[in-house]
Amino acid sequence: MAWPPAGKHTPVSADLDNAPPVSHTVTLIPGDGTGPELVEATRRVLEATGVGFEWDEHPAGEDVYAEEGTPFPDRTLDSIKRNTVGIKGPTTTPVGSGFRSVNVLLRKELDLYECIRPCKAYEGVRTRFPETDFVIIRENTEDLYAGIEFERGSAEVEKLRTFLADELDSPTRENSGISIKPISVFCSERIVEAAFDYAKKYGRKKVTAAHKANIMKFSDGLFLEVAREVAGRHPEIEFEDRIIDNLCNQLVSRPEEYDVVVLPNLYGDIVSDLGAGMIGGLGLAPGGNIGTEAAMFEATHGSAPKYKGQNKANPTALMLSGVLMLRHLDELEAADRLEAAIAEVIRKGEKVTYDLKPTRDDPSAVGTSQFADAVIEEMSS
Ligand code: NAD
């Protein structure tokens, strides 16, 4: 079996007699690929903050798919619904065939509509953009990700093309595939409100809404119109909008001017990777997916299967996702302490993984687990 049986576990790395009282029961999903190693490292540093956790551990991803024929068993979903907070390792999505993305399922089942991706360049990382410190708030549920797609040559696409041509005077070329981009007032309003809430809670000064309203007047145009309305309710926070291509240009020329950036789903996805590149790479980019009923914290990166079981991948992105989780749980002091310890290990640059060294084959690079040891040591010093 790839992972111990599901169920509740008290902290493994704590001295049980002196373990702090349980303050939070959290669903823990090891995932697959490098996920279990990264989750284990993250669990250890979270426990080292002194916050009392009970881990309700359940599987998701390709390992459990191989054993049970589903990548996302009901018990895992039930656990998140019950605990309302979870932390998750990455899960592999097979290309072309096999099962659907666990992440898409999760977002859909739990309506995790808000994706938070802080992009902060810590001192000591190799980046051309050391001033970067902005937060992406990405809409997670609609847009071209809604899954409303019609395959070239299918009866459905031909029906749609005929309707477009005959009824709406909007012909399309033969042999077209069609993906639909719905943007609603409801989803635009709640994501922009979430961006302003975030700005207020964390002392940010400005919200920038990104769009392509000059071209897509009725989808992105609607997003922009709603964003302006919402901004009117929060006069204490500065608001501006940027066309998405201009935003990309500006982010890499004047990153220090950006604070909270709110985007529809697809632009949010793309700009998140841009942001990850600006802060030193995928190994450093954390994330959280938040809804009204539950919140799930996970790194931006995938399962990096080529490093599976090698104790090599960088756990920073998942640890920083753990920092976001601590803040979500109102454990602000523990969150600050953990973030400061991670930042200090990176700044010193000694006990860091291969991707944070000047060259990828640097023999002084440490493993996933030793990076966690260094963070724990830093917290206790
Ligand atoms: P990936 O993020 O797994 O890896 C791309 C490359 O980035 C790796 O080869 C590695 O060089 C580097 N990298 C990623 N994470 C790293 C880390 N923690 N430390 C050091 N280097 C790291 O992307 P991929 O190869 O495109 O995807 C692999 C699988 O993960 C796919 O099946 C994909 O669908 C899935 N995926 C899952 C999630 C998720 O679970 N949230 C997110 C993205 C992709």
Short mmCIF file of C-alpha atoms and ligand atoms in Angstrom, two decimals:
data_model
loop_
_atom_site.label_atom_id
_atom_site.label_comp_id
_atom_site.label_asym_id
_atom_site.label_seq_id
_atom_site.Cartn_x
_atom_site.Cartn_y
_atom_site.Cartn_z
CA MET A 1 0.00 0.00 0.00
CA ALA A 2 1.34 3.40 -0.97
CA TRP A 3 0.27 5.15 2.18
CA PRO A 4 -0.91 4.10 5.66
CA PRO A 5 -4.61 3.36 5.93
CA ALA A 6 -6.95 6.29 6.21
CA GLY A 7 -7.87 7.54 9.63
CA LYS A 8 -7.00 10.04 12.27
CA HIS A 9 -3.44 10.37 13.48
CA THR A 10 -2.02 12.46 16.23
CA PRO A 11 1.26 14.15 15.31
CA VAL A 12 3.93 11.59 14.46
CA SER A 13 6.95 13.70 15.18
CA ALA A 14 5.84 15.07 18.54
CA ASP A 15 6.63 13.67 21.94
CA LEU A 16 3.13 12.35 22.63
CA ASP A 17 3.29 13.07 26.38
CA ASN A 18 4.05 16.70 25.65
CA ALA A 19 1.93 17.08 22.51
CA PRO A 20 -0.11 20.30 22.54
CA PRO A 21 -3.89 19.95 22.86
CA VAL A 22 -5.60 19.51 19.51
CA SER A 23 -6.76 22.87 18.20
CA HIS A 24 -7.50 21.88 14.62
CA THR A 25 -8.48 18.68 12.84
CA VAL A 26 -7.18 18.92 9.30
CA THR A 27 -7.65 16.59 6.34
CA LEU A 28 -4.23 15.49 5.09
CA ILE A 29 -3.93 14.20 1.53
CA PRO A 30 -0.43 12.90 0.67
CA GLY A 31 -1.20 12.72 -3.07
CA ASP A 32 1.19 10.84 -5.37
CA GLY A 33 4.56 11.29 -7.10
CA THR A 34 6.67 13.47 -4.78
CA GLY A 35 3.50 14.38 -2.83
CA PRO A 36 3.95 12.03 0.16
CA GLU A 37 7.53 13.26 0.81
CA LEU A 38 6.54 16.90 0.54
CA VAL A 39 3.48 16.41 2.75
CA GLU A 40 5.53 14.62 5.39
CA ALA A 41 8.09 17.46 5.47
CA THR A 42 5.27 19.99 5.72
CA ARG A 43 3.46 18.10 8.44
CA ARG A 44 6.65 18.09 10.52
CA VAL A 45 7.22 21.85 10.27
CA LEU A 46 3.55 22.57 11.00
CA GLU A 47 3.74 20.45 14.13
CA ALA A 48 6.97 22.21 15.13
CA THR A 49 5.08 25.53 15.35
CA GLY A 50 3.46 24.16 18.52
CA VAL A 51 -0.07 24.39 17.13
CA GLY A 52 -2.01 21.24 18.07
CA PHE A 53 -3.09 19.33 14.97
CA GLU A 54 -4.99 16.13 14.49
CA TRP A 55 -4.44 14.82 10.97
CA ASP A 56 -7.35 13.09 9.27
CA GLU A 57 -5.40 11.33 6.55
CA HIS A 58 -7.00 10.15 3.31
CA PRO A 59 -5.74 9.23 -0.15
CA ALA A 60 -6.22 10.81 -3.58
CA GLY A 61 -4.42 10.44 -6.91
CA GLU A 62 -3.01 7.67 -9.05
CA ASP A 63 -1.89 5.31 -6.25
CA VAL A 64 -5.37 4.97 -4.80
CA TYR A 65 -6.76 4.83 -8.36
CA ALA A 66 -4.61 1.76 -8.98
CA GLU A 67 -5.93 0.13 -5.79
CA GLU A 68 -9.56 1.20 -5.70
CA GLY A 69 -10.44 2.35 -9.24
CA THR A 70 -11.10 5.92 -8.17
CA PRO A 71 -8.59 8.74 -7.71
CA PHE A 72 -10.81 10.52 -5.23
CA PRO A 73 -12.64 8.15 -2.83
CA ASP A 74 -15.82 9.34 -1.10
CA ARG A 75 -14.14 9.07 2.31
CA THR A 76 -11.59 11.71 1.26
CA LEU A 77 -14.31 14.13 0.17
CA ASP A 78 -16.35 13.40 3.32
CA SER A 79 -13.32 14.13 5.47
CA ILE A 80 -12.81 17.56 3.88
CA LYS A 81 -16.49 18.36 4.25
CA ARG A 82 -16.34 17.36 7.90
CA ASN A 83 -13.11 19.16 8.80
CA THR A 84 -13.56 22.11 6.39
CA VAL A 85 -9.77 22.51 6.10
CA GLY A 86 -7.24 20.37 4.30
CA ILE A 87 -3.69 20.30 3.03
CA LYS A 88 -2.87 18.30 -0.05
CA GLY A 89 0.17 17.00 -1.90
CA PRO A 90 0.09 17.14 -5.70
CA THR A 91 -1.74 14.47 -7.66
CA THR A 92 -0.96 13.25 -11.17
CA THR A 93 -3.54 13.63 -13.93
CA PRO A 94 -3.03 11.19 -16.81
CA VAL A 95 -2.93 12.89 -20.21
CA GLY A 96 -5.55 11.85 -22.75
CA SER A 97 -7.07 8.91 -20.89
CA GLY A 98 -7.63 7.60 -17.35
CA PHE A 99 -9.26 9.70 -14.66
CA ARG A 100 -10.21 13.37 -14.42
CA SER A 101 -8.07 15.81 -12.46
CA VAL A 102 -8.55 15.40 -8.70
CA ASN A 103 -8.03 19.14 -8.35
CA VAL A 104 -10.81 19.99 -10.77
CA LEU A 105 -13.09 17.50 -8.97
CA LEU A 106 -12.24 19.00 -5.61
CA ARG A 107 -12.89 22.55 -6.73
CA LYS A 108 -16.18 21.54 -8.27
CA GLU A 109 -17.44 19.36 -5.41
CA LEU A 110 -16.60 21.92 -2.74
CA ASP A 111 -17.10 25.08 -4.81
CA LEU A 112 -13.59 26.25 -3.93
CA TYR A 113 -14.04 29.40 -5.94
CA GLU A 114 -11.10 31.44 -4.71
CA CYS A 115 -7.53 30.50 -5.53
CA ILE A 116 -4.90 32.47 -3.61
CA ARG A 117 -1.36 32.44 -4.93
CA PRO A 118 1.12 34.71 -3.18
CA CYS A 119 4.15 35.57 -5.32
CA LYS A 120 6.86 36.80 -3.00
CA ALA A 121 10.57 36.71 -3.80
CA TYR A 122 12.46 35.76 -0.65
CA GLU A 123 15.99 37.02 -0.15
CA GLY A 124 18.49 34.45 -1.39
CA VAL A 125 16.49 33.03 -4.30
CA ARG A 126 17.84 33.42 -7.81
CA THR A 127 15.46 35.81 -9.54
CA ARG A 128 15.60 38.77 -11.88
CA PHE A 129 12.66 40.27 -9.97
CA PRO A 130 13.72 40.54 -6.30
CA GLU A 131 11.09 43.23 -5.53
CA THR A 132 8.22 40.89 -6.38
CA ASP A 133 5.58 40.71 -3.66
CA PHE A 134 2.08 40.46 -5.08
CA VAL A 135 -0.83 38.11 -4.49
CA ILE A 136 -2.89 36.53 -7.24
CA ILE A 137 -6.58 35.94 -6.53
CA ARG A 138 -7.84 33.67 -9.30
CA GLU A 139 -11.47 32.76 -9.97
CA ASN A 140 -11.61 28.98 -9.88
CA THR A 141 -14.96 27.80 -11.20
CA GLU A 142 -15.95 29.25 -14.56
CA ASP A 143 -14.45 30.86 -17.70
CA LEU A 144 -12.89 28.53 -20.30
CA TYR A 145 -12.34 26.06 -17.45
CA ALA A 146 -16.09 25.41 -17.16
CA GLY A 147 -15.57 22.28 -19.28
CA ILE A 148 -18.20 23.25 -21.88
CA GLU A 149 -16.42 21.98 -24.97
CA PHE A 150 -17.45 20.52 -28.29
CA GLU A 151 -15.09 18.37 -30.33
CA ARG A 152 -14.32 19.03 -33.98
CA GLY A 153 -16.52 16.88 -36.20
CA SER A 154 -18.93 15.81 -33.44
CA ALA A 155 -22.70 15.98 -33.91
CA GLU A 156 -22.81 18.48 -31.03
CA VAL A 157 -20.34 20.90 -32.59
CA GLU A 158 -22.16 20.76 -35.92
CA LYS A 159 -25.46 21.49 -34.17
CA LEU A 160 -23.88 24.42 -32.38
CA ARG A 161 -22.24 25.75 -35.55
CA THR A 162 -25.53 25.57 -37.41
CA PHE A 163 -27.29 27.39 -34.58
CA LEU A 164 -24.59 30.07 -34.48
CA ALA A 165 -24.73 30.59 -38.23
CA ASP A 166 -28.49 30.40 -38.78
CA GLU A 167 -29.90 31.88 -35.60
CA LEU A 168 -27.23 34.24 -34.42
CA ASP A 169 -25.55 35.28 -37.65
CA SER A 170 -22.20 34.11 -36.27
CA PRO A 171 -20.70 31.57 -38.67
CA THR A 172 -17.60 29.59 -37.72
CA ARG A 173 -15.14 27.78 -39.97
CA GLU A 174 -15.60 24.14 -40.89
CA ASN A 175 -13.58 21.70 -38.79
CA SER A 176 -13.69 23.90 -35.70
CA GLY A 177 -13.64 22.75 -32.09
CA ILE A 178 -15.50 25.05 -29.72
CA SER A 179 -14.89 25.89 -26.05
CA ILE A 180 -17.37 28.16 -24.28
CA LYS A 181 -16.31 30.91 -21.90
CA PRO A 182 -19.04 31.74 -19.40
CA ILE A 183 -18.40 34.62 -16.98
CA SER A 184 -21.20 35.40 -14.53
CA VAL A 185 -22.05 38.38 -12.34
CA PHE A 186 -22.30 36.02 -9.33
CA CYS A 187 -18.81 34.53 -9.71
CA SER A 188 -17.18 37.82 -10.70
CA GLU A 189 -18.67 39.60 -7.72
CA ARG A 190 -17.62 37.00 -5.15
CA ILE A 191 -14.05 36.74 -6.45
CA VAL A 192 -13.51 40.50 -6.55
CA GLU A 193 -15.03 40.79 -3.06
CA ALA A 194 -12.59 38.08 -1.96
CA ALA A 195 -9.70 40.14 -3.38
CA PHE A 196 -10.77 43.22 -1.41
CA ASP A 197 -11.28 41.12 1.74
CA TYR A 198 -7.78 39.74 1.31
CA ALA A 199 -6.35 43.24 0.83
CA LYS A 200 -8.02 44.47 4.02
CA LYS A 201 -7.11 41.46 6.12
CA TYR A 202 -3.43 41.53 5.16
CA GLY A 203 -2.86 45.28 4.96
CA ARG A 204 -2.52 45.44 1.19
CA LYS A 205 -3.16 48.81 -0.45
CA LYS A 206 -4.33 48.14 -3.98
CA VAL A 207 -6.39 45.70 -6.05
CA THR A 208 -5.76 45.37 -9.80
CA ALA A 209 -8.36 43.59 -11.96
CA ALA A 210 -7.04 41.98 -15.15
CA HIS A 211 -9.15 41.32 -18.25
CA LYS A 212 -9.36 41.56 -22.02
CA ALA A 213 -12.56 43.62 -22.04
CA ASN A 214 -11.53 45.50 -25.17
CA ILE A 215 -11.94 42.25 -27.17
CA MET A 216 -14.32 40.08 -25.12
CA LYS A 217 -16.86 42.72 -24.21
CA PHE A 218 -19.55 40.44 -22.83
CA SER A 219 -17.44 38.09 -20.73
CA ASP A 220 -14.32 40.02 -19.67
CA GLY A 221 -16.31 43.25 -20.06
CA LEU A 222 -18.80 41.95 -17.52
CA PHE A 223 -15.96 40.95 -15.17
CA LEU A 224 -14.55 44.48 -15.38
CA GLU A 225 -17.93 46.15 -14.89
CA VAL A 226 -18.60 44.06 -11.78
CA ALA A 227 -15.06 44.67 -10.50
CA ARG A 228 -15.61 48.43 -10.74
CA GLU A 229 -18.91 48.14 -8.88
CA VAL A 230 -17.34 46.10 -6.09
CA ALA A 231 -14.40 48.52 -5.90
CA GLY A 232 -16.90 51.33 -5.28
CA ARG A 233 -17.88 49.56 -2.04
CA HIS A 234 -14.27 49.59 -0.79
CA PRO A 235 -13.04 53.16 -1.24
CA GLU A 236 -10.26 52.68 1.33
CA ILE A 237 -8.44 50.29 -1.06
CA GLU A 238 -7.07 51.67 -4.32
CA PHE A 239 -8.43 50.01 -7.47
CA GLU A 240 -7.19 49.88 -11.04
CA ASP A 241 -7.64 47.60 -14.02
CA ARG A 242 -5.18 46.30 -16.60
CA ILE A 243 -5.62 44.56 -19.91
CA ILE A 244 -4.10 41.12 -19.43
CA ASP A 245 -1.27 41.46 -21.99
CA ASN A 246 -0.30 44.81 -20.54
CA LEU A 247 -0.41 43.31 -17.04
CA CYS A 248 2.13 40.65 -18.05
CA ASN A 249 4.40 43.30 -19.48
CA GLN A 250 4.07 45.48 -16.38
CA LEU A 251 4.56 42.65 -13.91
CA VAL A 252 8.00 41.92 -15.29
CA SER A 253 9.00 45.56 -15.74
CA ARG A 254 7.59 47.08 -12.51
CA PRO A 255 6.62 44.24 -10.18
CA GLU A 256 6.84 46.50 -7.12
CA GLU A 257 3.73 48.37 -8.32
CA TYR A 258 1.48 45.33 -7.92
CA ASP A 259 -0.18 44.27 -4.71
CA VAL A 260 -3.34 42.14 -5.08
CA VAL A 261 -4.23 41.06 -8.62
CA VAL A 262 -7.66 39.54 -9.28
CA LEU A 263 -8.25 37.58 -12.49
CA PRO A 264 -10.74 35.29 -14.23
CA ASN A 265 -9.79 31.62 -14.25
CA LEU A 266 -7.60 31.16 -17.35
CA TYR A 267 -5.59 34.39 -17.01
CA GLY A 268 -5.17 33.55 -13.32
CA ASP A 269 -3.72 30.18 -14.21
CA ILE A 270 -1.22 31.63 -16.66
CA VAL A 271 -0.19 34.61 -14.54
CA SER A 272 0.31 32.24 -11.57
CA ASP A 273 3.08 30.47 -13.46
CA LEU A 274 4.55 33.81 -14.52
CA GLY A 275 4.53 34.78 -10.84
CA ALA A 276 6.11 31.46 -9.85
CA GLY A 277 8.92 32.10 -12.35
CA MET A 278 9.42 35.61 -10.99
CA ILE A 279 9.90 34.39 -7.41
CA GLY A 280 12.46 31.72 -8.25
CA GLY A 281 10.53 28.74 -9.55
CA LEU A 282 7.69 26.32 -8.99
CA GLY A 283 9.32 24.84 -5.90
CA LEU A 284 8.58 28.11 -4.09
CA ALA A 285 5.01 28.92 -5.16
CA PRO A 286 2.26 28.19 -2.61
CA GLY A 287 -1.50 28.18 -3.03
CA GLY A 288 -4.85 27.88 -1.34
CA ASN A 289 -8.29 27.09 -2.75
CA ILE A 290 -11.04 28.53 -0.64
CA GLY A 291 -14.82 28.20 -0.75
CA THR A 292 -17.73 28.95 1.52
CA GLU A 293 -17.74 25.44 3.06
CA ALA A 294 -14.09 24.38 2.96
CA ALA A 295 -10.52 25.35 2.13
CA MET A 296 -7.75 23.24 0.63
CA PHE A 297 -4.10 24.29 0.64
CA GLU A 298 -1.62 22.99 -1.92
CA ALA A 299 1.46 24.02 -3.90
CA THR A 300 1.09 25.44 -7.41
CA HIS A 301 3.38 22.75 -8.83
CA GLY A 302 2.46 19.22 -9.87
CA SER A 303 3.60 15.80 -8.70
CA ALA A 304 7.08 16.07 -10.31
CA PRO A 305 7.04 12.27 -10.80
CA LYS A 306 10.65 12.09 -12.02
CA TYR A 307 11.78 12.87 -8.46
CA LYS A 308 9.37 10.47 -6.74
CA GLY A 309 10.88 8.73 -3.71
CA GLN A 310 14.24 10.49 -4.12
CA ASN A 311 13.96 12.92 -1.19
CA LYS A 312 14.93 15.64 -3.65
CA ALA A 313 11.99 17.99 -4.40
CA ASN A 314 11.74 21.34 -2.68
CA PRO A 315 9.05 21.36 0.03
CA THR A 316 8.96 25.18 0.30
CA ALA A 317 5.85 25.64 -1.86
CA LEU A 318 3.86 23.19 0.26
CA MET A 319 5.28 24.56 3.52
CA LEU A 320 4.27 28.08 2.46
CA SER A 321 0.83 26.66 1.61
CA GLY A 322 0.87 25.46 5.23
CA VAL A 323 1.61 29.07 6.26
CA LEU A 324 -1.50 30.15 4.32
CA MET A 325 -3.45 27.43 6.12
CA LEU A 326 -2.24 28.63 9.52
CA ARG A 327 -3.43 32.15 8.65
CA HIS A 328 -6.76 30.75 7.49
CA LEU A 329 -7.04 29.04 10.89
CA ASP A 330 -6.20 32.35 12.60
CA GLU A 331 -2.90 30.95 13.90
CA LEU A 332 -1.21 34.18 12.89
CA GLU A 333 1.78 34.09 15.19
CA ALA A 334 2.63 30.49 14.22
CA ALA A 335 2.23 31.42 10.54
CA ASP A 336 4.63 34.35 10.85
CA ARG A 337 7.15 32.22 12.73
CA LEU A 338 7.06 29.41 10.17
CA GLU A 339 7.31 31.81 7.24
CA ALA A 340 10.25 33.62 8.87
CA ALA A 341 12.05 30.30 9.47
CA ILE A 342 11.57 29.18 5.84
CA ALA A 343 12.76 32.61 4.64
CA GLU A 344 15.84 32.38 6.85
CA VAL A 345 16.80 28.91 5.60
CA ILE A 346 16.48 30.20 2.04
CA ARG A 347 18.44 33.37 2.84
CA LYS A 348 21.32 31.37 4.33
CA GLY A 349 21.26 29.16 1.24
CA GLU A 350 23.17 26.27 2.83
CA LYS A 351 20.59 23.63 3.72
CA VAL A 352 18.42 24.09 0.63
CA THR A 353 17.32 21.72 -2.13
CA TYR A 354 19.01 21.45 -5.54
CA ASP A 355 16.71 23.96 -7.25
CA LEU A 356 17.80 26.76 -4.89
CA LYS A 357 21.52 26.17 -5.44
CA PRO A 358 23.53 28.10 -8.06
CA THR A 359 23.79 24.96 -10.20
CA ARG A 360 21.39 22.03 -10.38
CA ASP A 361 24.10 19.47 -9.61
CA ASP A 362 25.53 21.32 -6.59
CA PRO A 363 26.73 18.56 -4.24
CA SER A 364 25.90 20.64 -1.16
CA ALA A 365 22.15 20.52 -1.91
CA VAL A 366 20.13 18.82 0.83
CA GLY A 367 17.04 16.62 0.50
CA THR A 368 13.36 17.35 1.18
CA SER A 369 13.52 15.99 4.69
CA GLN A 370 16.78 17.77 5.61
CA PHE A 371 15.27 21.06 4.43
CA ALA A 372 12.43 20.43 6.91
CA ASP A 373 15.02 19.73 9.66
CA ALA A 374 16.66 23.09 8.88
CA VAL A 375 13.33 24.94 9.12
CA ILE A 376 12.52 23.24 12.44
CA GLU A 377 15.99 24.10 13.78
CA GLU A 378 15.52 27.71 12.67
CA MET A 379 12.17 27.93 14.48
CA SER A 380 13.68 26.70 17.72
CA SER A 381 16.74 28.97 17.61
P1 NAD B 1 5.34 19.61 -12.22
O1 NAD B 1 5.03 20.88 -11.48
O2 NAD B 1 5.04 18.36 -11.50
O3 NAD B 1 6.87 19.58 -12.61
C1 NAD B 1 7.49 20.38 -13.59
C2 NAD B 1 8.96 20.54 -13.23
O4 NAD B 1 9.08 21.56 -12.25
C3 NAD B 1 9.57 19.31 -12.57
O5 NAD B 1 10.05 18.40 -13.50
C4 NAD B 1 10.66 19.92 -11.74
O6 NAD B 1 11.78 20.18 -12.55
C5 NAD B 1 10.05 21.22 -11.30
N1 NAD B 1 9.42 21.10 -9.99
C6 NAD B 1 8.09 21.01 -9.70
N2 NAD B 1 7.89 20.96 -8.39
C7 NAD B 1 9.11 21.00 -7.81
C8 NAD B 1 9.56 20.98 -6.47
N3 NAD B 1 8.72 20.90 -5.43
N4 NAD B 1 10.88 21.06 -6.24
C9 NAD B 1 11.75 21.15 -7.25
N5 NAD B 1 11.41 21.18 -8.55
C10 NAD B 1 10.09 21.11 -8.83
O7 NAD B 1 4.55 19.70 -13.61
P2 NAD B 1 4.22 18.58 -14.68
O8 NAD B 1 5.43 17.69 -14.88
O9 NAD B 1 3.65 19.32 -15.81
O10 NAD B 1 3.04 17.74 -14.01
C11 NAD B 1 3.21 16.48 -13.39
C12 NAD B 1 1.84 15.98 -12.96
O11 NAD B 1 1.30 16.81 -11.94
C13 NAD B 1 0.82 15.98 -14.11
O12 NAD B 1 0.09 14.79 -14.04
C14 NAD B 1 -0.07 17.17 -13.78
O13 NAD B 1 -1.38 17.01 -14.26
C15 NAD B 1 -0.04 17.17 -12.28
N6 NAD B 1 -0.33 18.47 -11.63
C16 NAD B 1 -0.92 18.40 -10.42
C17 NAD B 1 -1.17 19.58 -9.73
C18 NAD B 1 -1.81 19.47 -8.38
O14 NAD B 1 -2.00 18.38 -7.89
N7 NAD B 1 -2.15 20.57 -7.77
C19 NAD B 1 -0.80 20.82 -10.26
C20 NAD B 1 -0.15 20.85 -11.50
C21 NAD B 1 0.08 19.66 -12.19
#
